[in-house]
PDB file of C-alpha atoms in Angstrom:
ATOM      1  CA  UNK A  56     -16.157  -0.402  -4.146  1.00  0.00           C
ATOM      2  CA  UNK A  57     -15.944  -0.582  -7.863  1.00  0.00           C
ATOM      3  CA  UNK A  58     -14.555  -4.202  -9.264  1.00  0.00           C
ATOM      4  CA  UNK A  59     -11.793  -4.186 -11.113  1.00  0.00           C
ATOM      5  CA  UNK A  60     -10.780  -7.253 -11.291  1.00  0.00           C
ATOM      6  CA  UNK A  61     -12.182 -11.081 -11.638  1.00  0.00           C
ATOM      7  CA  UNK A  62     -10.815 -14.254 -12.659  1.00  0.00           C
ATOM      8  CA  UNK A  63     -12.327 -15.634 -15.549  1.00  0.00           C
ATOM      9  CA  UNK A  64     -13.922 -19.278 -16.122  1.00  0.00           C
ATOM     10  CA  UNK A  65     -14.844 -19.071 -12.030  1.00  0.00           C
ATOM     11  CA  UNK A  66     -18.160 -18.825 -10.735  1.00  0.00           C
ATOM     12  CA  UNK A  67     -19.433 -16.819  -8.316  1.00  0.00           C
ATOM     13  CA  UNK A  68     -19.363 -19.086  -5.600  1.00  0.00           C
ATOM     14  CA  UNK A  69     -15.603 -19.856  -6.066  1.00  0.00           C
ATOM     15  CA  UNK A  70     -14.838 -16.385  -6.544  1.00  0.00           C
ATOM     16  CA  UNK A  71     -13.943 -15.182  -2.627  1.00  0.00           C
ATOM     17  CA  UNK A  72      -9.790 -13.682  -2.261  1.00  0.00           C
ATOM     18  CA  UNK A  73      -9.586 -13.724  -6.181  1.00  0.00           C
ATOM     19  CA  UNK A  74     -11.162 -10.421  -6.969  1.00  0.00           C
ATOM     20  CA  UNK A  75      -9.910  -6.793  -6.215  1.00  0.00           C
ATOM     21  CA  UNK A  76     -12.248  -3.686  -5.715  1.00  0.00           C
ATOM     22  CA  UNK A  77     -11.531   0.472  -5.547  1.00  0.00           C
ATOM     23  CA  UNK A  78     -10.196   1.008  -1.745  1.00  0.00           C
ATOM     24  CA  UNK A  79      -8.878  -2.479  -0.969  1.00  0.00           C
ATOM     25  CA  UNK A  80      -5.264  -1.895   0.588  1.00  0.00           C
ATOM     26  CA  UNK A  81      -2.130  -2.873  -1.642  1.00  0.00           C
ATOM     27  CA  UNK A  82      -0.246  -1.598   0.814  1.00  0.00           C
ATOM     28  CA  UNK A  83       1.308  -4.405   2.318  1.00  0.00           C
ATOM     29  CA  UNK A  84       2.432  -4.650  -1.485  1.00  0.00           C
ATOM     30  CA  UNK A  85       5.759  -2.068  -1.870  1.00  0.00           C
ATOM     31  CA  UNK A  86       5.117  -0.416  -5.053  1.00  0.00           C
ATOM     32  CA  UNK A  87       8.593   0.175  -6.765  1.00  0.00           C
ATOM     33  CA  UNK A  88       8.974   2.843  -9.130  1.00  0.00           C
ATOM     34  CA  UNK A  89      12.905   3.234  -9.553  1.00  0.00           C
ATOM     35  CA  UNK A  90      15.871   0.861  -9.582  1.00  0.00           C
ATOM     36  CA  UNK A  91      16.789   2.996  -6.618  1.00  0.00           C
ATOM     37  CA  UNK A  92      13.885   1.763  -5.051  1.00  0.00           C
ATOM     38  CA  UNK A  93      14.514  -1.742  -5.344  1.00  0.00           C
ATOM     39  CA  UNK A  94      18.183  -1.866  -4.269  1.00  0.00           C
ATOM     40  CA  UNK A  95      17.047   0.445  -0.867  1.00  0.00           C
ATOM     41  CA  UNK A  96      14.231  -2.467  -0.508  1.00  0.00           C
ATOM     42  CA  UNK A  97      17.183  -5.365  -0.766  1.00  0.00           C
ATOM     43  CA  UNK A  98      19.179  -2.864   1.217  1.00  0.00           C
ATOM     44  CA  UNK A  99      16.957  -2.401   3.975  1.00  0.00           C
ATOM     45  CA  UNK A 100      16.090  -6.437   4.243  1.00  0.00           C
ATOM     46  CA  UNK A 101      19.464  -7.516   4.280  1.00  0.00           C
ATOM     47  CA  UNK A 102      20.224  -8.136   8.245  1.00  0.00           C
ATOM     48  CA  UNK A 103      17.526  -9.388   9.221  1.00  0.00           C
ATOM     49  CA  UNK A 104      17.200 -11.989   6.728  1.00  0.00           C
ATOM     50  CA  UNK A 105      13.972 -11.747   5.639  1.00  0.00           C
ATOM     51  CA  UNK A 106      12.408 -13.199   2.069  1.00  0.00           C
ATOM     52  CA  UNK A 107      11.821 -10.334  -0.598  1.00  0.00           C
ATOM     53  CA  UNK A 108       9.471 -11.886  -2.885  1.00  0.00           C
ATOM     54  CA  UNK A 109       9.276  -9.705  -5.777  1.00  0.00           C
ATOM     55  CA  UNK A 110       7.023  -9.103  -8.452  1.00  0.00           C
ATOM     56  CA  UNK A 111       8.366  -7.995 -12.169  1.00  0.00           C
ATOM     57  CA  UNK A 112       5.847  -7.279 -15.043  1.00  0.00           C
ATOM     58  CA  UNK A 113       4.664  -5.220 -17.433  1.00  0.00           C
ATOM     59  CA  UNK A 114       0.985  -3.108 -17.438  1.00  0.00           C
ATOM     60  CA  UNK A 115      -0.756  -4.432 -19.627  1.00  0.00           C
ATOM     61  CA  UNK A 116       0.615  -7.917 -19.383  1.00  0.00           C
ATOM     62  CA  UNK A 117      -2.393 -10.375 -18.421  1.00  0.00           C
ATOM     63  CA  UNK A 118      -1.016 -12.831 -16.481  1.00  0.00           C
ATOM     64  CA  UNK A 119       0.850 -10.578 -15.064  1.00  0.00           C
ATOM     65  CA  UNK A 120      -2.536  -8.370 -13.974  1.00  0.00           C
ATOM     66  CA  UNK A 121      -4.313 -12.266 -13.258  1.00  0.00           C
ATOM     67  CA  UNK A 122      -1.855 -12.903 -10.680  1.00  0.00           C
ATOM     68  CA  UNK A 123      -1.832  -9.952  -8.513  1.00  0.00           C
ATOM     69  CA  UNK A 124      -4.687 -10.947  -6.577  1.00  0.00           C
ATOM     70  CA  UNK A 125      -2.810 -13.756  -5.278  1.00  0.00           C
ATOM     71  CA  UNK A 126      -0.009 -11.969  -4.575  1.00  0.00           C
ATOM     72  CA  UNK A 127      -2.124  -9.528  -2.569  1.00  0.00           C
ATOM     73  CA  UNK A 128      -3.897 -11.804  -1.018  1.00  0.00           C
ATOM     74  CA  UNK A 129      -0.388 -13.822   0.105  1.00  0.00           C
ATOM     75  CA  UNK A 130       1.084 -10.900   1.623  1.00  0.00           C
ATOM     76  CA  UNK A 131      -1.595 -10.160   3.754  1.00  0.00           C
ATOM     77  CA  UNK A 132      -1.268 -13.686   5.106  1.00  0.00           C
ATOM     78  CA  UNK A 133       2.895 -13.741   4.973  1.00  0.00           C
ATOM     79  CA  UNK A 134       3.528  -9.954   5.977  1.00  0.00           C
ATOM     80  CA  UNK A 135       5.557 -11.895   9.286  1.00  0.00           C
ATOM     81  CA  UNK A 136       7.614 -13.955   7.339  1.00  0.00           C
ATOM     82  CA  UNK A 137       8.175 -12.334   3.576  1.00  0.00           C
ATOM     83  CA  UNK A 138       8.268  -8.780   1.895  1.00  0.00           C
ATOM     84  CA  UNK A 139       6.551  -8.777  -1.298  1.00  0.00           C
ATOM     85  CA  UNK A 140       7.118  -5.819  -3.656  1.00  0.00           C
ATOM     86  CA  UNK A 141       5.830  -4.887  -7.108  1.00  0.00           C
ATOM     87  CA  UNK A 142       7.847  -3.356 -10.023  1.00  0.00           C
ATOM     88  CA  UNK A 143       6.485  -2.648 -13.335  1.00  0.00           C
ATOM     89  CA  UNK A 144       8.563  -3.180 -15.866  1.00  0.00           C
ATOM     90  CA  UNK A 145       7.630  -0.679 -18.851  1.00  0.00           C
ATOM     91  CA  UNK A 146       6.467   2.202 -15.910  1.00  0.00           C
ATOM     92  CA  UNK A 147      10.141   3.694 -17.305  1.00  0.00           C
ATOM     93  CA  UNK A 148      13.409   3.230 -19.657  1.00  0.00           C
ATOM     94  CA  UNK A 149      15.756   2.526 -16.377  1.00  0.00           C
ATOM     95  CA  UNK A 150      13.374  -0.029 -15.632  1.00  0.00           C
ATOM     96  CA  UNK A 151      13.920  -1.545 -18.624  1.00  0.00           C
ATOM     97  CA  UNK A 152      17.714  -1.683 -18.318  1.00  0.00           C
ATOM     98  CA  UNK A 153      17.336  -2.605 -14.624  1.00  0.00           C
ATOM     99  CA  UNK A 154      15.053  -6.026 -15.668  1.00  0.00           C
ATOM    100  CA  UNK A 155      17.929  -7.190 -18.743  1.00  0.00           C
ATOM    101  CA  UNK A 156      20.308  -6.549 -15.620  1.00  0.00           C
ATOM    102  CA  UNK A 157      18.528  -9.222 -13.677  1.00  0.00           C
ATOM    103  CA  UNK A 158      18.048 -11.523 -16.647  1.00  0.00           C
ATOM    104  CA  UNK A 159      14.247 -10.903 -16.233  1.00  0.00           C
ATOM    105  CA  UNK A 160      13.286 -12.076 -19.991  1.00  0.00           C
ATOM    106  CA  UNK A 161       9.666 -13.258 -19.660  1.00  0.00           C
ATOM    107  CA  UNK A 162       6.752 -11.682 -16.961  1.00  0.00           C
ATOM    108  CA  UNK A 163       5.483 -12.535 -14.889  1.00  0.00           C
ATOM    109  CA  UNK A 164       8.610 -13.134 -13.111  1.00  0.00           C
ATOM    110  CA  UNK A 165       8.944 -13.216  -9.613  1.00  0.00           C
ATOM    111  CA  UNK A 166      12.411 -13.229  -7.879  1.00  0.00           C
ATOM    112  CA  UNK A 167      13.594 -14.532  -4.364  1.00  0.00           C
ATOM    113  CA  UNK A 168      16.242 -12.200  -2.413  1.00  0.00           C
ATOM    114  CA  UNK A 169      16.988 -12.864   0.945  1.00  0.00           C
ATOM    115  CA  UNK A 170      20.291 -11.833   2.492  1.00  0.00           C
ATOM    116  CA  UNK A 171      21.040  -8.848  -0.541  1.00  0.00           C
ATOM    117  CA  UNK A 172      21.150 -11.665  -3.037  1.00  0.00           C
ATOM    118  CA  UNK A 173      18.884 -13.460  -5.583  1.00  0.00           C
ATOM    119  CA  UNK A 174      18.159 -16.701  -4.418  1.00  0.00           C
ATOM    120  CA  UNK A 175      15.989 -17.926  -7.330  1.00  0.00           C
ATOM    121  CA  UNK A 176      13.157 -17.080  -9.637  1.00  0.00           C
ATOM    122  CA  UNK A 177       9.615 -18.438 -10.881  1.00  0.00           C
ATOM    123  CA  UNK A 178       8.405 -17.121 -14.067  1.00  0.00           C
ATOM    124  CA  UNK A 179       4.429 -18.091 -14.439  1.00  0.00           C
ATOM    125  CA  UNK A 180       1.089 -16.999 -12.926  1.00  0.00           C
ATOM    126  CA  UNK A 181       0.154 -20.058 -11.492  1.00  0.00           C
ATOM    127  CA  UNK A 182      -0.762 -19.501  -8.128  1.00  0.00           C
ATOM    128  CA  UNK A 183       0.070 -23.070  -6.764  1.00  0.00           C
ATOM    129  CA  UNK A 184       3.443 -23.221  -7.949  1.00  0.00           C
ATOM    130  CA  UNK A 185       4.299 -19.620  -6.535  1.00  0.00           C
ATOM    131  CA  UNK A 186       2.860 -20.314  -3.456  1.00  0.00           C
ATOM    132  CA  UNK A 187       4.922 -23.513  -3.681  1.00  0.00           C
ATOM    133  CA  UNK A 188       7.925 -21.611  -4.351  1.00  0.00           C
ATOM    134  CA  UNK A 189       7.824 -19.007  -1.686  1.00  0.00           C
ATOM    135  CA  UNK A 190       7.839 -22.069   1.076  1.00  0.00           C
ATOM    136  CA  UNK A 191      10.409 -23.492  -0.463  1.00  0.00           C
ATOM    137  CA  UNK A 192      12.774 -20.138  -0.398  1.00  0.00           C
ATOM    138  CA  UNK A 193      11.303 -20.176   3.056  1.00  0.00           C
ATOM    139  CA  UNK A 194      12.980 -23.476   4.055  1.00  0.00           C
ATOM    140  CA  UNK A 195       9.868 -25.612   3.893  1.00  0.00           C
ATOM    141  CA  UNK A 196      10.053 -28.565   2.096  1.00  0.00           C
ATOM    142  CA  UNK A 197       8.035 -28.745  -0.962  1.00  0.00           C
ATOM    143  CA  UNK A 198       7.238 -32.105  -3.210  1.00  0.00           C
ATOM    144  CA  UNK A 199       4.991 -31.247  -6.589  1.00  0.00           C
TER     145      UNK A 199
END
């Protein structure tokens, strides 16, 4: 139960669903590692209509490490309702071509595909305005 990972500029006391140890499960998180991957993930979600919220970055990207938490913590609390899955960008050269394929330019970027196609994107790490955008691609209206 190791930490490896806080947010910064929060105390203690504030602190609870934003940090990650050793042994908490990411597996309600798919972990993609090929573009094969992905398109069997769109694949397999296609009939039954169900939001794919995924999750492009990079390693070493900070934001893109910042965020994760939230995304962790959101799929444990959407698994009924929306797939979330994780790519990283630089894991491997395909991956590379796969993300200028997709017209991923910046990370984080996080894509909407429900029904085999993308729906729309959010590029950021602010947790409000993803969490914001995943009820709207859900069909809940959403006023900022």
């Amino acid at each position: 139960m190791e930490k490896i990972h806080e947010e910064e500029a929060i105390g203690p006391d504030q602190l609870m669903g934003d940090v990650l140890y050793y042994g908490d499960s990411h597996d309600t998180v798919a972990q993609l590692h090929c573009r094969e991957d992905v398109e069997k993930l769109i694949a397999d979600h296609k009939e039954v209509h169900k939001l794919i919220v995924l999750d492009v970055g990079l390693k070493h990207c900070g934001p893109c490490v910042k965020v994760y938490p939230a995304v962790l913590k959101l799929s444990w609390s959407m698994a009924d309702t929306v797939t979330f899955a994780r790519m990283n960008g630089d894991e491997n050269e395909s991956y590379m071509a796969f993300l200028k394929d997709m017209d991923v330019i910046e990370v984080p970027t996080f894509l909407f595909i429900r029904d085999g196609e993308i729906k729309g994107r959010y590029v950021g790490s602010a947790k409000g305005e993803l969490i914001g955008e995943i009820l709207r691609y859900q069909g809940v209206r959403v006023t900022y």
